[in-house]
PDB file of C-alpha atoms in Angstrom:
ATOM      1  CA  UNK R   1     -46.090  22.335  22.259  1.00  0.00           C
ATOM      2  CA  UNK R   2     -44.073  20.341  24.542  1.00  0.00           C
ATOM      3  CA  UNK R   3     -41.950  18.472  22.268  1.00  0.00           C
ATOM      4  CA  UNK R   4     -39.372  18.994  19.161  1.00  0.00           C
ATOM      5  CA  UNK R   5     -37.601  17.267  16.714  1.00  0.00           C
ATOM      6  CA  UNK R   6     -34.844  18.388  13.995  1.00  0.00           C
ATOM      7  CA  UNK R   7     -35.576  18.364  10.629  1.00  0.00           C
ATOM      8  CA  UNK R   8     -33.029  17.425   7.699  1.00  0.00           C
ATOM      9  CA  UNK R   9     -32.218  21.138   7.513  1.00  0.00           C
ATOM     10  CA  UNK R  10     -31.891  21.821  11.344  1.00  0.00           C
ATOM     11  CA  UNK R  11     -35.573  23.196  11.623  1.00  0.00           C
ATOM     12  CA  UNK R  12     -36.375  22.239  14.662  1.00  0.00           C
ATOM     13  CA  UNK R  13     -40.591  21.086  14.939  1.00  0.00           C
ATOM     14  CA  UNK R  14     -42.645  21.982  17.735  1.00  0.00           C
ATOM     15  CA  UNK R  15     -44.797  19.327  18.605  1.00  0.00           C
ATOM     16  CA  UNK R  16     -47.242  17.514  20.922  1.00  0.00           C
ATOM     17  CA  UNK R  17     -49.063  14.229  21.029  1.00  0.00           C
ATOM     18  CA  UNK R  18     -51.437  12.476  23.340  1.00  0.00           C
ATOM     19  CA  UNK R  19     -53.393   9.081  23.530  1.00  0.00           C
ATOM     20  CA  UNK R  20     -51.820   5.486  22.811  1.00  0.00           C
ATOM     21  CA  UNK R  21     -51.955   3.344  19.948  1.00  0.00           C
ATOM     22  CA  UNK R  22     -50.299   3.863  16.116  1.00  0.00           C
ATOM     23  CA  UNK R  23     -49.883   7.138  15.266  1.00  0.00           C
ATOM     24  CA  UNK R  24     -52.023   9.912  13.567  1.00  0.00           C
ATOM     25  CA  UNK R  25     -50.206  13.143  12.510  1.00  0.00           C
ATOM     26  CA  UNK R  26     -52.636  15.909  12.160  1.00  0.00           C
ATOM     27  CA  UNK R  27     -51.498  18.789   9.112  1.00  0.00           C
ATOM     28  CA  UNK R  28     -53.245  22.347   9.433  1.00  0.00           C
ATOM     29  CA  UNK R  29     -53.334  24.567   6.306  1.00  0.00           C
ATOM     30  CA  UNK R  30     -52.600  28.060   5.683  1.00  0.00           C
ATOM     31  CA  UNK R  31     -52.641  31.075   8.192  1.00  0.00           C
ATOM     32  CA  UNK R  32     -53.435  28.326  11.332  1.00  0.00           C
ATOM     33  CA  UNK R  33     -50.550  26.876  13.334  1.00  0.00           C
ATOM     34  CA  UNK R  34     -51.108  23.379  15.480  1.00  0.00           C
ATOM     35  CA  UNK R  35     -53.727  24.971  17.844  1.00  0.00           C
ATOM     36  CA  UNK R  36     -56.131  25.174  14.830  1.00  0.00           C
ATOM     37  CA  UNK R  37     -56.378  21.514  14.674  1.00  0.00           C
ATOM     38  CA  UNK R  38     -55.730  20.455  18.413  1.00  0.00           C
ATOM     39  CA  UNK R  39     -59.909  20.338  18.936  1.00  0.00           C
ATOM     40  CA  UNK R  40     -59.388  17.210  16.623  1.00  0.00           C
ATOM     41  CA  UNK R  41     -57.024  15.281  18.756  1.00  0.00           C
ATOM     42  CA  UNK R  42     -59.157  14.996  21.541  1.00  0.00           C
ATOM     43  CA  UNK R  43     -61.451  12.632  20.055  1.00  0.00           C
ATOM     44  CA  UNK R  44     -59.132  10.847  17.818  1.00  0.00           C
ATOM     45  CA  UNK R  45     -56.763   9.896  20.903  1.00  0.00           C
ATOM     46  CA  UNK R  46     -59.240   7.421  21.992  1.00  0.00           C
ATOM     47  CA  UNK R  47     -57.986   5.669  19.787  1.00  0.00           C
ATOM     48  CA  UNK R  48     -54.592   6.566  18.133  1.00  0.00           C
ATOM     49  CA  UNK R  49     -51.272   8.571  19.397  1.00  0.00           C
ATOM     50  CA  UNK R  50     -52.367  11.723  18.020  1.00  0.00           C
ATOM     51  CA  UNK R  51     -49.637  13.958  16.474  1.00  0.00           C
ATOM     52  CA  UNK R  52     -50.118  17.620  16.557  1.00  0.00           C
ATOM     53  CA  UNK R  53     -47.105  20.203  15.133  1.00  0.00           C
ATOM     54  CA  UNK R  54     -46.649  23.653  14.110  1.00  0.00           C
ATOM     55  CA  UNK R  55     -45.782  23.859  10.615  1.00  0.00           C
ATOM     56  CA  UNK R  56     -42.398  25.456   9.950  1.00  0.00           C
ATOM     57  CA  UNK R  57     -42.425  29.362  10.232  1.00  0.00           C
ATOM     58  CA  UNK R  58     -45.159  28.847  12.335  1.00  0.00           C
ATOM     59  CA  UNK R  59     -45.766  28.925  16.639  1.00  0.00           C
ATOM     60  CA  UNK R  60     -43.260  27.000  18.670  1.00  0.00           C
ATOM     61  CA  UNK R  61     -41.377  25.972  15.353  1.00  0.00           C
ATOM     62  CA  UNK R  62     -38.427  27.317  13.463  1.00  0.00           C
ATOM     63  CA  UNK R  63     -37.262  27.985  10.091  1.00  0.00           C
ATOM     64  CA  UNK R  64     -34.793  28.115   7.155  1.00  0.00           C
ATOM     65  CA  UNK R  65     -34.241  29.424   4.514  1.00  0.00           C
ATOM     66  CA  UNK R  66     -34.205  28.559   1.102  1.00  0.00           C
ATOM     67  CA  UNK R  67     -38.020  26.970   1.541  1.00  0.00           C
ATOM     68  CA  UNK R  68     -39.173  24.182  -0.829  1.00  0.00           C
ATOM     69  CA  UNK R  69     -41.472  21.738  -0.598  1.00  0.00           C
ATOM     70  CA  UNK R  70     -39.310  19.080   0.337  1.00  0.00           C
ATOM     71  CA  UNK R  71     -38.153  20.426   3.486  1.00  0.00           C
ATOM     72  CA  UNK R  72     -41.825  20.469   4.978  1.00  0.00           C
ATOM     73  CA  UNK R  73     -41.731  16.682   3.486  1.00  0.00           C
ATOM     74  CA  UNK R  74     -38.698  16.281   5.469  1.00  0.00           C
ATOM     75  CA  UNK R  75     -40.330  18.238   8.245  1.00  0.00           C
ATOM     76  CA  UNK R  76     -42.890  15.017   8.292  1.00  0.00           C
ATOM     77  CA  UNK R  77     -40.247  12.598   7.784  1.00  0.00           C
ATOM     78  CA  UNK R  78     -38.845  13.624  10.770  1.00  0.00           C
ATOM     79  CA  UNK R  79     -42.101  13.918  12.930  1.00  0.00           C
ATOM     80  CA  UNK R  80     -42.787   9.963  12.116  1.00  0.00           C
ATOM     81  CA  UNK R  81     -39.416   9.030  13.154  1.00  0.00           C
ATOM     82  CA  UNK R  82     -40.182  10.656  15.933  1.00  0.00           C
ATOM     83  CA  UNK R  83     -43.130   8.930  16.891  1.00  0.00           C
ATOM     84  CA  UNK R  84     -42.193   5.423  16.187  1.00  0.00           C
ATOM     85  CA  UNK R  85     -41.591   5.301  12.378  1.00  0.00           C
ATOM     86  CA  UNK R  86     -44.318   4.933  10.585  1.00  0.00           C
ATOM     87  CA  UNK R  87     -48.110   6.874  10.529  1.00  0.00           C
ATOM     88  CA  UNK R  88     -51.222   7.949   8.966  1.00  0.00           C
ATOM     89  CA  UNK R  89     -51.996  11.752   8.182  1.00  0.00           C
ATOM     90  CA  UNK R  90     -54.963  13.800   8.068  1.00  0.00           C
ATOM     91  CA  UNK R  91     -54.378  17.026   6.234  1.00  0.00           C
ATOM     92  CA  UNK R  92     -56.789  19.958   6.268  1.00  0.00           C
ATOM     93  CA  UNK R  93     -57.082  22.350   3.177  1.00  0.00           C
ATOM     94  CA  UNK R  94     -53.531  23.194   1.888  1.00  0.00           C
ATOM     95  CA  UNK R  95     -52.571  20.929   4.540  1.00  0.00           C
ATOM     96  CA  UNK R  96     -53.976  17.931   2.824  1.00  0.00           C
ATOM     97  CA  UNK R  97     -51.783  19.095  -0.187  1.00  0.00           C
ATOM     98  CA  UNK R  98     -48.763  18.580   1.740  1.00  0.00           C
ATOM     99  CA  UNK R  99     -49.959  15.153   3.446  1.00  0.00           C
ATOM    100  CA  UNK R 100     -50.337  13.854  -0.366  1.00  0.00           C
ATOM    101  CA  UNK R 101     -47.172  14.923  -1.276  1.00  0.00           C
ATOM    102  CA  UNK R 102     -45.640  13.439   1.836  1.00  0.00           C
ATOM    103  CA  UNK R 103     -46.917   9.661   0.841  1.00  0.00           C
ATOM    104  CA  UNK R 104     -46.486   9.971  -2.885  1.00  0.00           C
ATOM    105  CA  UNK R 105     -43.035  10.578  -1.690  1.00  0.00           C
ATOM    106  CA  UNK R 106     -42.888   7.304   0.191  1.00  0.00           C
ATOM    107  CA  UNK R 107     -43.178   8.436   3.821  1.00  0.00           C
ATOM    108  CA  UNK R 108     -43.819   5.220   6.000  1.00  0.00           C
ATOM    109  CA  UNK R 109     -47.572   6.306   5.790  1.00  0.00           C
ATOM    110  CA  UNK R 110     -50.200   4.014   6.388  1.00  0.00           C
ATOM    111  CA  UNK R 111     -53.373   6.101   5.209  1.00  0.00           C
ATOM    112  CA  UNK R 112     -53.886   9.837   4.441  1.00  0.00           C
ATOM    113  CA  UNK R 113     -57.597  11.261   4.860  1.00  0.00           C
ATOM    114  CA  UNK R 114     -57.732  14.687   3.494  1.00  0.00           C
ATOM    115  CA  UNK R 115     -60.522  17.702   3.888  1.00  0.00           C
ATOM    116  CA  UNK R 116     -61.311  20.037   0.934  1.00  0.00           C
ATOM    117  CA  UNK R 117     -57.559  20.220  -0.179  1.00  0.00           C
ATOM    118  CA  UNK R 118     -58.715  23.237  -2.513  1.00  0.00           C
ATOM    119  CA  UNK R 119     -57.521  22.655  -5.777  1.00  0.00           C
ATOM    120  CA  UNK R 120     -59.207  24.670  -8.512  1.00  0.00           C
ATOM    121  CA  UNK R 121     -61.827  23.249 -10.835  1.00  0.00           C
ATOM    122  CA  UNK R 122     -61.900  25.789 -13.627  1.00  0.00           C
ATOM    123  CA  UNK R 123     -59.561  27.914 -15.505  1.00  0.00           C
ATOM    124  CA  UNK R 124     -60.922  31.096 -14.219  1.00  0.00           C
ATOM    125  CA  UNK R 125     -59.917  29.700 -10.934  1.00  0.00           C
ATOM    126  CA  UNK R 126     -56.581  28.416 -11.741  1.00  0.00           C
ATOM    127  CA  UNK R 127     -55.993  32.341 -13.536  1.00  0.00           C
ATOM    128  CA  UNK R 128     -57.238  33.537  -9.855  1.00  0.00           C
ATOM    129  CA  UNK R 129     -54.297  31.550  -8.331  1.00  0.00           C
ATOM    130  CA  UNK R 130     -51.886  32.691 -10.831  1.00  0.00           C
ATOM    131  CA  UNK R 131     -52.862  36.376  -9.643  1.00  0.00           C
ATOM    132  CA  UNK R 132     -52.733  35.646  -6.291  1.00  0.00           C
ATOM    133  CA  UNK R 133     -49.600  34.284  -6.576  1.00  0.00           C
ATOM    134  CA  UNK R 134     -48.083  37.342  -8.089  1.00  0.00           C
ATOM    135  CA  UNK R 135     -49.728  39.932  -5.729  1.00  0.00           C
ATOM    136  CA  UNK R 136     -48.713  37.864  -2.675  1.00  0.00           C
ATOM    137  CA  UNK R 137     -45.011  37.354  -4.160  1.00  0.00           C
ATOM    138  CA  UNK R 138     -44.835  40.978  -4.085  1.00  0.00           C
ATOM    139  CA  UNK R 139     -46.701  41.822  -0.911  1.00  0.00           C
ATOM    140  CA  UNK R 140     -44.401  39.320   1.374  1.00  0.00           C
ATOM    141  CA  UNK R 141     -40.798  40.917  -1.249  1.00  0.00           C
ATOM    142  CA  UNK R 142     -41.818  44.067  -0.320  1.00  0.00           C
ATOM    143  CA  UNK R 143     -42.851  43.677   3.873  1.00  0.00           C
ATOM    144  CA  UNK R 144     -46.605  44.241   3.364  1.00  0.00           C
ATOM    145  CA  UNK R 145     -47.576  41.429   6.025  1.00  0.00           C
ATOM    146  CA  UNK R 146     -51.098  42.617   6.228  1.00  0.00           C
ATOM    147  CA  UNK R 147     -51.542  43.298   2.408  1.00  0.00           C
ATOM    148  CA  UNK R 148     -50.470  39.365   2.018  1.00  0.00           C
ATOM    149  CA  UNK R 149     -52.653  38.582   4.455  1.00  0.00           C
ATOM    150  CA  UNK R 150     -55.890  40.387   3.142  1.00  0.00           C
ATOM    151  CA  UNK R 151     -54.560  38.739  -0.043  1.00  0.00           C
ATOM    152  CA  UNK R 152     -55.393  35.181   1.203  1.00  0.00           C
ATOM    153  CA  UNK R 153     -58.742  36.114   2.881  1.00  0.00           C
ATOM    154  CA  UNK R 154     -60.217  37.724   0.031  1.00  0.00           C
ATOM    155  CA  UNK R 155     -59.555  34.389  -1.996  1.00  0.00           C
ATOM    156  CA  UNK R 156     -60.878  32.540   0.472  1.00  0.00           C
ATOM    157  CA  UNK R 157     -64.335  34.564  -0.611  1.00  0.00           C
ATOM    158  CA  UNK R 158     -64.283  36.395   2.546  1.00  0.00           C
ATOM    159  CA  UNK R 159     -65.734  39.621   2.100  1.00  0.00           C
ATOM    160  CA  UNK R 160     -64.453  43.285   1.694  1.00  0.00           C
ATOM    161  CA  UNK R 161     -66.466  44.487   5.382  1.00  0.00           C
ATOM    162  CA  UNK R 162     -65.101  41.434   7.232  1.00  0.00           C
ATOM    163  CA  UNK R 163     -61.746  41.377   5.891  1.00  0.00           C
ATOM    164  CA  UNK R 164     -61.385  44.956   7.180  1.00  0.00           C
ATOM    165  CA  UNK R 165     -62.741  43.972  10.554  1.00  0.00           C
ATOM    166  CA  UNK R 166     -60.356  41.089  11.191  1.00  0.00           C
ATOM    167  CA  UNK R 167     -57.520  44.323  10.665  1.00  0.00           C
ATOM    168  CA  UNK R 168     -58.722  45.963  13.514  1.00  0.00           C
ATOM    169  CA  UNK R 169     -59.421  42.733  15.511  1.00  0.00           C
ATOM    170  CA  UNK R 170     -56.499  41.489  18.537  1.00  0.00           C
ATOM    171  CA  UNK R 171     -56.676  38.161  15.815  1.00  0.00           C
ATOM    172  CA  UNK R 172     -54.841  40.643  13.086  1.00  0.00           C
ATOM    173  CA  UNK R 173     -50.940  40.727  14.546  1.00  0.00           C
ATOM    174  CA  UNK R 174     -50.795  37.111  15.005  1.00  0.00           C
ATOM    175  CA  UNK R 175     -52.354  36.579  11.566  1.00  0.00           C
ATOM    176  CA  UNK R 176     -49.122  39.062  10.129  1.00  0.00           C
ATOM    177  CA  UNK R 177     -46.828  37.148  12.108  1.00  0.00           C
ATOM    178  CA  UNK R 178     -47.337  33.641  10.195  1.00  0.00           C
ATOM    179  CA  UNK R 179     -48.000  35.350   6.613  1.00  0.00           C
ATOM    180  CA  UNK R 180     -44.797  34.517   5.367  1.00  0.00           C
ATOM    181  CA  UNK R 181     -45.784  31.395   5.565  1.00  0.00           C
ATOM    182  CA  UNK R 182     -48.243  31.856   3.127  1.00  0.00           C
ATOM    183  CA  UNK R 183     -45.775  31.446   0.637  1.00  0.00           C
ATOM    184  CA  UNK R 184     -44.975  28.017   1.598  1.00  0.00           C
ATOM    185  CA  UNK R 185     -49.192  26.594   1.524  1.00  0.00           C
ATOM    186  CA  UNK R 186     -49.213  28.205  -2.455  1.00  0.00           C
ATOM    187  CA  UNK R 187     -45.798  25.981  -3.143  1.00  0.00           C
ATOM    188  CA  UNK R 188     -46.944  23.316  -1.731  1.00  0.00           C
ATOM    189  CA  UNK R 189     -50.434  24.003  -3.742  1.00  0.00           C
ATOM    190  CA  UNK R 190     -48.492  24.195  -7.194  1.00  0.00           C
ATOM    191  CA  UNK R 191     -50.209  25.967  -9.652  1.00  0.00           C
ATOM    192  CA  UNK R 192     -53.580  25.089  -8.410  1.00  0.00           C
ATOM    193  CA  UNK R 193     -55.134  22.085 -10.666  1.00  0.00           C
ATOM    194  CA  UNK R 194     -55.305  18.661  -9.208  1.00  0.00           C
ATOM    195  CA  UNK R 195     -51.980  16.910  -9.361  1.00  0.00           C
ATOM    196  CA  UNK R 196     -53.139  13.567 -10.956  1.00  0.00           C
ATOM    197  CA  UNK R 197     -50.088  12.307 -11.922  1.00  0.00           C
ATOM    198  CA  UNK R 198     -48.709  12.763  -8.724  1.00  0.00           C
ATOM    199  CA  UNK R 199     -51.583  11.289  -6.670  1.00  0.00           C
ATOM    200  CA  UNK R 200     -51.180   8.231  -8.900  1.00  0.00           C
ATOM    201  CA  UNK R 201     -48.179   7.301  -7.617  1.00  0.00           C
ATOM    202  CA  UNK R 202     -49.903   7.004  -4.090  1.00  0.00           C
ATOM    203  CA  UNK R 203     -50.291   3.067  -2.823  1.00  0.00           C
ATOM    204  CA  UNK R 204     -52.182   3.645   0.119  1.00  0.00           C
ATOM    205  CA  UNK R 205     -55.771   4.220   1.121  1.00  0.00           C
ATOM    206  CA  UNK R 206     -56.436   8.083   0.410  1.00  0.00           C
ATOM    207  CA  UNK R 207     -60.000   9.384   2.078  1.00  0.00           C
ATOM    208  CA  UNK R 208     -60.978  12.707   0.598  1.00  0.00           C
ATOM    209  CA  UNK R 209     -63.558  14.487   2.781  1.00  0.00           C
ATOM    210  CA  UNK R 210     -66.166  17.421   1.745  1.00  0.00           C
ATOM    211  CA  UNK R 211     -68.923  19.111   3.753  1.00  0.00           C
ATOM    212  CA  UNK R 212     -71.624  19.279   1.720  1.00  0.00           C
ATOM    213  CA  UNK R 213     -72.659  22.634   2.685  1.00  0.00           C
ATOM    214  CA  UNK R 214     -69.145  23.918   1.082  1.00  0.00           C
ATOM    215  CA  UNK R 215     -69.036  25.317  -2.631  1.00  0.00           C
ATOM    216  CA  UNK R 216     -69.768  23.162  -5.661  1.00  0.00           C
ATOM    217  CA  UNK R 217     -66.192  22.722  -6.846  1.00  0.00           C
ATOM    218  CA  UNK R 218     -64.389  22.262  -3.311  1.00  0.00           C
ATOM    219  CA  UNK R 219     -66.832  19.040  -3.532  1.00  0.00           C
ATOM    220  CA  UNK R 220     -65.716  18.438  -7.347  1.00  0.00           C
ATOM    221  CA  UNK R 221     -62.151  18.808  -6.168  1.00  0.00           C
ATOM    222  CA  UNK R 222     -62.265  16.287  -3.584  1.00  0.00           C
ATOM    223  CA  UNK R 223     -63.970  13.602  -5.626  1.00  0.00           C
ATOM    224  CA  UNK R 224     -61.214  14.443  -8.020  1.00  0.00           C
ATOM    225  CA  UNK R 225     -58.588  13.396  -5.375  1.00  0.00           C
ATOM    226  CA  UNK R 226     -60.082  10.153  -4.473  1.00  0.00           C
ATOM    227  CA  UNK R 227     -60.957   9.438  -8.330  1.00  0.00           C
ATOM    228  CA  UNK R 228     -56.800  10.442  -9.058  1.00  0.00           C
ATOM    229  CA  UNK R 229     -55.907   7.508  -6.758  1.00  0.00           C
ATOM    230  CA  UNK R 230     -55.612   4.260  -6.934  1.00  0.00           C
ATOM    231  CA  UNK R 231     -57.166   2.891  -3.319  1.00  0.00           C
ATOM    232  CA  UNK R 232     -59.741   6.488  -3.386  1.00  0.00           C
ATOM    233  CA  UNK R 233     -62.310   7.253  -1.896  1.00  0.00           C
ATOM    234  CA  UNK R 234     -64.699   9.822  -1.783  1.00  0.00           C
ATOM    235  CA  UNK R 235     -66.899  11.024   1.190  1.00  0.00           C
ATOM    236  CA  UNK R 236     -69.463  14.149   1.958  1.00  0.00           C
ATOM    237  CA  UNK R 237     -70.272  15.417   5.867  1.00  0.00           C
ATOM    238  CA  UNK R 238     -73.687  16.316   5.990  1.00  0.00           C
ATOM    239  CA  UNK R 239     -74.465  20.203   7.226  1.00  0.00           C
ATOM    240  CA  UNK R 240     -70.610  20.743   7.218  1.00  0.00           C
ATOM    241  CA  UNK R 241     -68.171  23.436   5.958  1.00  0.00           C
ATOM    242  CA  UNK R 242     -64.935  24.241   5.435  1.00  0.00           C
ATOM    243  CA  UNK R 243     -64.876  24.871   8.997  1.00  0.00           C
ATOM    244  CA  UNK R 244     -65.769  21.430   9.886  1.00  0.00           C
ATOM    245  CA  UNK R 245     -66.979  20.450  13.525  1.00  0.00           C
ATOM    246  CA  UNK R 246     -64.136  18.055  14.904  1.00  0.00           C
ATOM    247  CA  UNK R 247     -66.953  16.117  16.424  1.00  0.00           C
ATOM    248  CA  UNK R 248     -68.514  15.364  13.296  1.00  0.00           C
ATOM    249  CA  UNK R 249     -65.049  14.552  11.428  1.00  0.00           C
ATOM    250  CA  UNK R 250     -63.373  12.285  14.242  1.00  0.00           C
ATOM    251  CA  UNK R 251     -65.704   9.461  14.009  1.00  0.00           C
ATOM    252  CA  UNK R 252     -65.061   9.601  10.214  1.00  0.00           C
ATOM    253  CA  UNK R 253     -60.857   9.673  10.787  1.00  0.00           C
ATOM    254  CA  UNK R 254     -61.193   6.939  13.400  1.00  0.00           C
ATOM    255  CA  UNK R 255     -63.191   4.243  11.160  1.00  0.00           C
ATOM    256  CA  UNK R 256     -60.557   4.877   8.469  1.00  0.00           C
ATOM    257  CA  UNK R 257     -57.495   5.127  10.172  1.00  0.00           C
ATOM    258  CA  UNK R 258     -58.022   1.574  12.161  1.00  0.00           C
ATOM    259  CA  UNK R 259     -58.821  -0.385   9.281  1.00  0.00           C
TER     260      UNK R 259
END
């Protein structure tokens, strides 16, 4: 990152951009910095200024302390100043929680597109967030890094075998370095269920993404988000995952984002 900007607090924002044109500000999720969604500004700066930062806590970024939700709101605040005042977001898992809040909040956004923001679907999910929320309160109070790590993988469904082999991977130390900040993706993901109120209050075009190769209810959730706001809608990437191909998303992004 070649770039920062101040937050509110005094956080100062690591950032980057490339291309010309209005501005697209690109929000990665948990446990990834800006590097995990750089492959996606390639494509998009074809068309757009395309606005990639690391997340506070996170890479070339800073922090402070008390965290809430509203400084990383801030945190985008400042990153559209920065960039000439006004934008549209695309938010990636937690991410996409964030780049909702940021517009129901009245950020100068123009559109937010959003991929398989995972809110739960069920109550046995929204009891497995409670839980996790507990263990990884504890794990980060009490300096288990790794333990808070494993925490998030294993409810991301990853399983026991590869969960111990990311441990002994090189991956592993930068993974405990940034695990504080899961803390900051479960605030911003509340207690799990689908914010509907909230998204209400959004007045510009929302475009919720799924790969249709991803679970049953990361699909329901998205169709939730579109359905929750007033100028929705809901869309499905063939053969995709949660690990979707920027290749197949950009062309997506870029039809919504110039209209």
């Amino acid at each position: 990152m070649d770039k920062n900007t101040l937050s509110h607090d005094g956080t100062a924002l690591a950032y980057e951009s490339a291309g010309r044109g209005s501005a697209v500000v690109l929000v990665s999720g948990a446990m990834s910095t800006g590097a995990t969604v750089a492959p996606l500004a390639a494509p998009l700066s074809e068309r757009f200024r395309v606005v990639v930062y690391d997340r506070r806590g996170r890479g070339g970024s800073t922090d402070t302390a008390p965290y809430a939700v509203e400084r990383e709101v801030e945190d985008l605040a400042a990153l559209i100043e920065a960039v000439g005042g006004e934008a549209s977001l695309y938010g990636i898992s937690s991410g996409g929680a964030l780049a909702l809040r940021a517009a129901a909040n009245g950020l100068p956004v123009r559109h937010v597109a959003v991929y398989e923001t995972p809110y739960a679907m069920s109550e046995e999910e929204l009891a497995a967030r409670a839980q996790y929320t507990k263990n990884l309160t504890r794990a980060l109070a009490e300096g288990r890094r790794g333990d808070a790590v494993e925490l998030f993988l294993r409810l991301t469904g990853l399983g026991e075998a590869m969960i111990q082999g990311a441990r002994q991977s090189p991956m592993w130390a930068g993974m405990e370095s940034i695990a504080p900040s899961l803390a900051y993706d479960d605030a911003v993901m509340g207690d799990g269920s689908v914010p509907r109120e909230l998204l209400s209050s959004i007045r510009v075009p929302v475009l919720s993404i799924a790969g249709d190769a991803s679970p049953a209810w990361m699909r329901e959730a998205a169709r939730a988000i579109a359905e929750s706001v007033p100028q929705g809608t809901y869309r499905t990437l063939e053969g995709q995952t949660h690990m979707v191909e920027p290749d197949v998303l950009a062309p997506v992004l870029a039809d919504f984002f110039a209209r």
